[in-house]
Amino acid sequence: MKRGSERGVVSERSVRRLYVCICGMTSVPFSFVRSVEFWSWFRMAVCVLPVVLVVMGVYVDYTHTADRCSILTVSNDSLLVEYGEPVKVNCSIPSEPSSVYKLGWESQILPVQTDSETSLVWTSPNLTEWEVNGREMFCYLSVPNTEQCKRKVHLTLYKRPDSVNISSESSVWSEGQMMKLKCEIENVGPLQNLTVQWTRVDQNNITTVTEMPYGSFSTSGEERKNGNVTSTLTVSASRDEDDVQYQCAALLRLDQLQQPQVGSSEPLNITVRYKPIITQPSKGIPNSVIKGNKLVLNCSAHGNPSPQYSWSSPGNKNLTTSSIIISSVQSEDQGQYSCTAYNDEGSDSMNVTVNVLEHPHTTNLSSESSMWSEGQMMKLKCEIKNTGPVQNLTVQWTRVDQNKNRTVTEMPYRRFSISEKQKGSMDVTSTLTVLASHDEDGVQYQCAALLKLEQLQQPQVGSSEPLNITVRYKPIITQPSKGIPNSVIKGNKLVLNCSAHGNPSPQYSWSSPGNKNLTTSSIIISSVQSEDQGQYSCTAYNDEGSDSMNVTVNVLEHPHTTKLSSESSVWSEGQMMKLKCEIKNTGPVQNLTVQWTRVDQNKNRTVTEMPYRRFSISEKQKGSMDVTSTLTVSASRDEDGVQYQCAALLKLEQLQQPQVGSSEPLNITVRCEFITPVNRTV
């Protein structure tokens, strides 16, 4: 034992004895200690101090040990070694301790130590001892009278398999069997880290992976060591497994192994024998073919071995091919055909019904009457002779109007009458009811027979000739428009046209002011006068009825004169002066506007309009009036030199130019008071 250690022990005993001696006293031990308070304080200090010293000593000893052991290092604290490969790991300290020491390796194999070196290598030229797995090895440093320092090293030994083989119970499977695939992995380890991976790749290159961990397969060997493995995968033999490829692989799940797959079998191709399943023709879908056309029936099936075929057909004809071809199908070929596909595993059958269709002998379209009258409900009849199957028949009605707009109406089975003629062949009558109106005049109708069958690329098998419709209807006047009056200036030309639609073509009659009657579609007056003003009535008529229209004609007159005058020829500043515009013989006055125009010395133009009711009126004769409009102006020096003018405007839709009369310009003179300038001397 070192001196320091001895001193530590003596000191500890001395403290313990002093503690017992002093702390065990209950009275003042010495006569020279006069104060009881002093003794209590002294006794408490002596009793508590050893406890503090012991605690501090434990802490100092712990930190001292930790600091001392930190000098011990290893080159690698975790090693993964493949079976038979060399391995070495170094344990070292920076310098030799001042006292005796031992530096060594504690291991299940090849323990080694030194008392004179600062580093020590544990090595194996070809590691094959499985005992290292699951057991830790230590590098240690021992110094007398101190706790031993250790550094732990985790060592794992693994081995790749010598072989990985996959096999099946049988080289050829039969559908419905439960088959076993066996994966044999030879001499691999450690077994506890092994996973067997099964891979399935189907005909579409879709990959499925199944993994079986340790415990789900049989082994020969300890879990921490190497051994042989047999893994079994059970598969249901079905047609989906035919041509599938299986493969198995050995995976070692070890932290330091970047690629866990350490071995893989060759692929195993699976062959499954199964009975045929017919894929063509589709079940329950009849084949329909028009008489005289070519009939082809194909029978196709999947099976292993490849299937053979046999057909039975109407008339007990038997064939041993996969297809039936009839170049020109006849009525006796109609009926049920049966295809059978077979091989050594079984068979599958399919029935196909063939319908032989005939083009309609005729498709006729007729009407109750060749000439319709507006308002009647008329029937069109489409007669289709000798067609079928009628349950697949649709009658298509087509209407094309005068503007080439096309409307199609389809009537399916059960919406027309049927009469059977012979096997599968029927006469069909379809009726379309139409309201006779003038919109139907000139329209063209047509009907067609459609057989909507999947096997027919073109469903239309017959069509009628077009039927042109004629409808008699009373005239409807389209010109002139109702309620719009015609206005014309006296002396101008007046033209009134009357136009109507009707069948037969309408005739016309006019009544006009003065009870003049005309039998033409137009009225033309080369120079209209005041007596031509009034109401005109047009009537269009035929055998179906008539239509009438009234037109009001207004005869307008240019004013005889438009005169502008002032109360005085010279205005005095400050007066309120009136300008008077007199318009003689004009109308209609309700459409009259008086326009006042003011132009100042700077050529600035101002326009003011006064509508009907803002001026005085005096009637002269029918439709003709005299009008007076007044404009009040404040006489100011700004009005001096200004020019005024007034004009008559008739605002009518029929007049492109509303101004029908204008006065001569009137120049204004304003006398202003003279203001003497005031001279100011600064």
PDB file of C-alpha atoms in Angstrom, residues 161-166 183-186 248-250 263-266:
ATOM      1  CA  PRO A 161     -23.821 -18.804 -47.607  1.00  0.00           C
ATOM      2  CA  ASP A 162     -21.931 -21.435 -49.576  1.00  0.00           C
ATOM      3  CA  SER A 163     -25.009 -21.866 -51.801  1.00  0.00           C
ATOM      4  CA  VAL A 164     -28.656 -20.771 -52.162  1.00  0.00           C
ATOM      5  CA  ASN A 165     -30.928 -23.166 -54.087  1.00  0.00           C
ATOM      6  CA  ILE A 166     -34.654 -23.031 -54.938  1.00  0.00           C
ATOM      7  CA  CYS A 183     -35.222 -22.532 -50.498  1.00  0.00           C
ATOM      8  CA  GLU A 184     -32.071 -24.253 -49.129  1.00  0.00           C
ATOM      9  CA  ILE A 185     -29.328 -21.977 -47.802  1.00  0.00           C
ATOM     10  CA  GLU A 186     -26.068 -23.720 -46.869  1.00  0.00           C
ATOM     11  CA  CYS A 248     -35.117 -16.682 -53.011  1.00  0.00           C
ATOM     12  CA  ALA A 249     -32.277 -14.798 -51.330  1.00  0.00           C
ATOM     13  CA  ALA A 250     -30.424 -14.767 -47.989  1.00  0.00           C
ATOM     14  CA  GLY A 263     -26.653 -14.791 -51.494  1.00  0.00           C
ATOM     15  CA  SER A 264     -29.377 -15.480 -54.086  1.00  0.00           C
ATOM     16  CA  SER A 265     -30.733 -18.506 -55.941  1.00  0.00           C
ATOM     17  CA  GLU A 266     -31.179 -18.889 -59.674  1.00  0.00           C
TER      18      GLU A 266
END
